[in-house]
Coordinates of C-alpha atoms and ligand atoms in Angstrom, one line a residue:
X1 CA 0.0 0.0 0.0
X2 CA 1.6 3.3 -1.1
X3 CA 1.9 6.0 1.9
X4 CA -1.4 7.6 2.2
X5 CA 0.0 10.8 4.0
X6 CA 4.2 10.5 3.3
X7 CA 6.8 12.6 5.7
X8 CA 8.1 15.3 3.5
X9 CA 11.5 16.0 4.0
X10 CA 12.6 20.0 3.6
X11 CA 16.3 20.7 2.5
X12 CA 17.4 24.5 3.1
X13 CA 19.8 25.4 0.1
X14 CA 22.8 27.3 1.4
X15 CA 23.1 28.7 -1.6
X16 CA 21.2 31.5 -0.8
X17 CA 21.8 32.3 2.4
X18 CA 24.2 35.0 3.8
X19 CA 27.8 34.0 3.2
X20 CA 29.3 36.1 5.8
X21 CA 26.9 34.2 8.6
X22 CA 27.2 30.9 7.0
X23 CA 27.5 29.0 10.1
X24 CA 24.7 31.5 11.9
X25 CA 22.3 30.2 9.0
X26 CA 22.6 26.7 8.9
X27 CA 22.2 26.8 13.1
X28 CA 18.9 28.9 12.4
X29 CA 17.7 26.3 9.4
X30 CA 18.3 23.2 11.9
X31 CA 16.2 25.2 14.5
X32 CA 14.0 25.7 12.4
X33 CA 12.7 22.2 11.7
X34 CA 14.8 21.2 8.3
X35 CA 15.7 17.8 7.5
X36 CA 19.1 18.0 5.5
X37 CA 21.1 21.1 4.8
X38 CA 21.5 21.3 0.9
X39 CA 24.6 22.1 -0.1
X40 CA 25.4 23.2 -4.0
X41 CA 29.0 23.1 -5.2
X42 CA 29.5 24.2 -8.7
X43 CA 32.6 24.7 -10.1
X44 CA 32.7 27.3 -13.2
X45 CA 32.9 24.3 -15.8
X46 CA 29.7 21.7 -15.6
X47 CA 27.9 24.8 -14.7
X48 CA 29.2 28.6 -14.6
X49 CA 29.4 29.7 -11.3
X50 CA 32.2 28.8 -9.0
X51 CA 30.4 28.6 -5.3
X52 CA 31.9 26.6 -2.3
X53 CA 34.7 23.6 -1.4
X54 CA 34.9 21.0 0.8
X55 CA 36.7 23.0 3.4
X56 CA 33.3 24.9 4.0
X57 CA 31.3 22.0 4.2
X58 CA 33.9 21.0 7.0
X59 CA 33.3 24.4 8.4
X60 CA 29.4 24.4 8.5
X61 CA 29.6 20.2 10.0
X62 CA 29.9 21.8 13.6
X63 CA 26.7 23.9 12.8
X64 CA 24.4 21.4 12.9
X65 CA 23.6 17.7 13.5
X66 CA 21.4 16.9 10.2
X67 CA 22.6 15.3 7.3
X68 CA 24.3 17.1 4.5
X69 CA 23.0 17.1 1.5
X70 CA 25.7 17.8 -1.1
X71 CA 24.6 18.2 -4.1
X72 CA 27.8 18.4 -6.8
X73 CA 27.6 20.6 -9.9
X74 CA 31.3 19.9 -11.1
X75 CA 32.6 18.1 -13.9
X76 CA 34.3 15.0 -12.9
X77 CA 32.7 14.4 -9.4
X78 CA 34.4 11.4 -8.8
X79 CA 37.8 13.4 -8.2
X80 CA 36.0 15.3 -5.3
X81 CA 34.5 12.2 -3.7
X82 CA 36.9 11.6 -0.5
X83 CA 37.1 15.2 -0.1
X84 CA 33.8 15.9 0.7
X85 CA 33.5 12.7 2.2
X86 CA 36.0 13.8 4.8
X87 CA 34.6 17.1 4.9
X88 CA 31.3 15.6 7.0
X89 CA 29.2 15.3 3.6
X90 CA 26.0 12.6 4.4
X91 CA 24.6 12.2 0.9
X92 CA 26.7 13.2 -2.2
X93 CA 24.8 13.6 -5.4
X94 CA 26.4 13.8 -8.9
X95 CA 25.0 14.9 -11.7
X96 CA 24.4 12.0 -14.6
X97 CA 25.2 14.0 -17.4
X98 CA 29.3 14.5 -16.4
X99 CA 29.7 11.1 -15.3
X100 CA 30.5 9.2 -18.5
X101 CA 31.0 5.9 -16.2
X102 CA 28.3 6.7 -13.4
X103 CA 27.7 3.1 -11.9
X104 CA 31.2 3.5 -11.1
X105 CA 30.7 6.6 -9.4
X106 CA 28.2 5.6 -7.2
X107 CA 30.1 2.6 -6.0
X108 CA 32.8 5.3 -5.3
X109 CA 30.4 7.1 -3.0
X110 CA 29.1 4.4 -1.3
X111 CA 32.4 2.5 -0.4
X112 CA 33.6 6.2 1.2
X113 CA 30.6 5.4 3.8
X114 CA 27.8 7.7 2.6
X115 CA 24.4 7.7 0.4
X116 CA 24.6 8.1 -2.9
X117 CA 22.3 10.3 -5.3
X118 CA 22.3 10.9 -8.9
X119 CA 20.6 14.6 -10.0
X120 CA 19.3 15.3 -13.5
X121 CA 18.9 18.2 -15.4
X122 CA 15.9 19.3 -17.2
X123 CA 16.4 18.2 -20.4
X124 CA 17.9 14.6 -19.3
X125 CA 14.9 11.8 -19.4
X126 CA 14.0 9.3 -16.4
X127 CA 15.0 6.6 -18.6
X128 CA 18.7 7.4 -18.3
X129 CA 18.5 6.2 -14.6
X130 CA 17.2 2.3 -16.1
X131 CA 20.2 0.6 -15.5
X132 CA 21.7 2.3 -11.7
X133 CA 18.0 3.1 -10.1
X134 CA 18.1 0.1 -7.6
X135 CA 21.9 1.6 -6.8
X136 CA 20.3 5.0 -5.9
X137 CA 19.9 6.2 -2.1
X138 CA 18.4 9.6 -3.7
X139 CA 17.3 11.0 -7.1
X140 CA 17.3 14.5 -7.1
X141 CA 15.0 16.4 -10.4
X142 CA 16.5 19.4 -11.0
X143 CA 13.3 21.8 -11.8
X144 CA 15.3 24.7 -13.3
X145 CA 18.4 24.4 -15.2
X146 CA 21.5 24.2 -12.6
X147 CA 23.6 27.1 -11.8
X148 CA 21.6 29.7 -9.9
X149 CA 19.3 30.1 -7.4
X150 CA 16.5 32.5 -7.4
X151 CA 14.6 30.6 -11.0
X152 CA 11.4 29.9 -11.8
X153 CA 9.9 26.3 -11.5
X154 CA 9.6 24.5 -15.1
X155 CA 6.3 23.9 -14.7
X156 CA 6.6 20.5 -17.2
X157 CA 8.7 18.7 -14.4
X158 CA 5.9 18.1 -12.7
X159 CA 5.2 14.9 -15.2
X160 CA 8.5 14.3 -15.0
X161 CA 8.2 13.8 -11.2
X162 CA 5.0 11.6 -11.7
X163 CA 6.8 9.4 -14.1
X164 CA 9.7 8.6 -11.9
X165 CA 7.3 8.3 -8.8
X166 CA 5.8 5.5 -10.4
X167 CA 8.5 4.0 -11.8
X168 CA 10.3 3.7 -8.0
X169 CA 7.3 2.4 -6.7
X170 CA 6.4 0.2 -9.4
X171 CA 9.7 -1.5 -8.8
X172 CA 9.7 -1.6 -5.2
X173 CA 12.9 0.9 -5.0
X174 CA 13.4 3.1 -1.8
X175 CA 16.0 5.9 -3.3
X176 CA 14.3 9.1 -1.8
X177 CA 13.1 11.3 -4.6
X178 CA 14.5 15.2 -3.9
X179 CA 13.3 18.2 -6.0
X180 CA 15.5 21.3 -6.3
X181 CA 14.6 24.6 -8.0
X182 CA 12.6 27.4 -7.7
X183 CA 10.1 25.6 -4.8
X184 CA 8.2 27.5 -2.8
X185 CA 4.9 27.6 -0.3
X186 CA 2.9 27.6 -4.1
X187 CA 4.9 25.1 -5.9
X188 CA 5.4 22.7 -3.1
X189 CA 2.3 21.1 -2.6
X190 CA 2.0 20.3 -6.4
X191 CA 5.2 18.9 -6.4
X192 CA 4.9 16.7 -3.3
X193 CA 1.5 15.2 -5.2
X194 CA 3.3 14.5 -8.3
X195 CA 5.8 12.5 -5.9
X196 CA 8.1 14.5 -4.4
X197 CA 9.7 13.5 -0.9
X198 CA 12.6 15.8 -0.5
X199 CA 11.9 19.5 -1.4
X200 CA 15.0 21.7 -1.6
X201 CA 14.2 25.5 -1.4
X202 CA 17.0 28.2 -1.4
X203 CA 15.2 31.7 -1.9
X204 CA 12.1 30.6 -0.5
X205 CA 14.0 29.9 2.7
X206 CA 16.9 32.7 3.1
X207 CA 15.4 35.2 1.1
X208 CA 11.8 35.1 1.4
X209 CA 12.0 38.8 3.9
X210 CA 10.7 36.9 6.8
X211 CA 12.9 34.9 9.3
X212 CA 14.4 31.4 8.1
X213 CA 11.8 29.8 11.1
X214 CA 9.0 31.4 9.5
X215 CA 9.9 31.0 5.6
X216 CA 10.0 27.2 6.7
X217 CA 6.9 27.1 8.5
X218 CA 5.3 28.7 5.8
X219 CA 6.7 26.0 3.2
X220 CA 5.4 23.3 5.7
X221 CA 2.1 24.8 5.9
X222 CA 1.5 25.1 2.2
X223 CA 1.8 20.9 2.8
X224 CA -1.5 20.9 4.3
Ligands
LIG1 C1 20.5 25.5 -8.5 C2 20.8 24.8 -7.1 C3 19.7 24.9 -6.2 C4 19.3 26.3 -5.8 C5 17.9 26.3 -5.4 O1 21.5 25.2 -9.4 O2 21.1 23.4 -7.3 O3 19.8 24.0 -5.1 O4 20.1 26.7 -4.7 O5 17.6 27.7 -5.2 P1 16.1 28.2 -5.3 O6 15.3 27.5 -4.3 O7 16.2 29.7 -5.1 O8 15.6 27.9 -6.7
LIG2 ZN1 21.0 22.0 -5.5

């Protein structure tokens, strides 16, 4: 019997919060009732921004006890793996389209001692996951095209979201199924009904004028 109500898991995106109180932010995030921290590395290559390292993933690990949720915008991931490993990462997601060899990566990732996701962009189909799905601890849709924070939901992953839903329950496969860009307290709920169980919101969350606790409540509350 499929979950009739399912926990919904909500993964702040550093990203956008204030860089100068990096460690201040993710404290306030924890407090305020998230599930993983999200981190987003992009290197200036797979995608054109340069944003954070491994050393300040190790530098936000004493800021809070949840998981974190690295999510790795860089172009040969697999290079990177012990590093963030080291650094206190919990869940390390590479992106399938700049791992040529990706079962190989994810066997990488899990024999360093942590969960293994594989993210894919807009224009990259469910079906490319066929082969490595039963592998996968997390999927993670991207809903806008990767790079920046601050985009508007593409309204056509919704279907997206749906057929992937159905394919991991139709096969009996557990990998948690994360959904990053543009989500907010309007998009959320539609995207948890098409299937969602991890939302990741970065502006909604440390930009949204309001304090992190109350940008977070109101994300939960648009859950219903
Ligand atoms: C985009 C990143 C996202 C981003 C989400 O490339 O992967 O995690 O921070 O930010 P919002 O919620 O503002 O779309
Ligand atoms: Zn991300």
């Amino acid at each position: 019997m499929p979950d009739i109500k399912p926990k919904i898991k909500l993964a702040p995106s550093i990203l956008s919060a204030d860089f100068s109180r990096l460690g201040e932010q993710v404290a306030e995030a924890s407090r305020a009732g998230a599930d993983y921290i999200h981190v987003d590395v992009m290197d200036g290559r797979f995608v054109p921004q340069i944003t954070i390292g491994a050393p300040v993933v190790a530098a936000i690990r004493s800021h809070t006890s949840l998981p974190l949720d690295v999510h790795l915008m860089i172009e040969h991931p697999e290079q990177q793996v012990k590093q963030f490993t080291e650094a206190g990462a919990d869940i390390i997601t590479v992106h399938i389209e700049a791992c040529p060899h990706i079962h190989h990566v994810i066997e990488m990732i899990k024999e360093a001692g942590v969960k293994a996701g594989v993210a894919l962009n807009p224009g990259t189909p469910v079906e490319s996951l066929g082969e490595i799905l039963p592998d996968l601890d997390l999927v993670l849709v991207m809903a806008v095209n990767p790079g920046f924070g601050g985009q508007t939901f593409i309204a056509a992953m919704l279907d997206k979201i749906v057929r992937l839903r159905a394919e991991l329950d139709e096969r009996d496969i557990g990998a948690e199924l994360e959904v990053d860009g543009g989500i907010n307290a309007e998009v959320a709920p539609r995207v948890v009904r098409a299937g969602a169980r991890v939302l990741v919101a970065g502006t909604a969350v440390f930009r949204s004028g309001e304090t992190v606790g109350k940008a977070v409540k109101k994300i939960r509350a648009s859950l219903g």
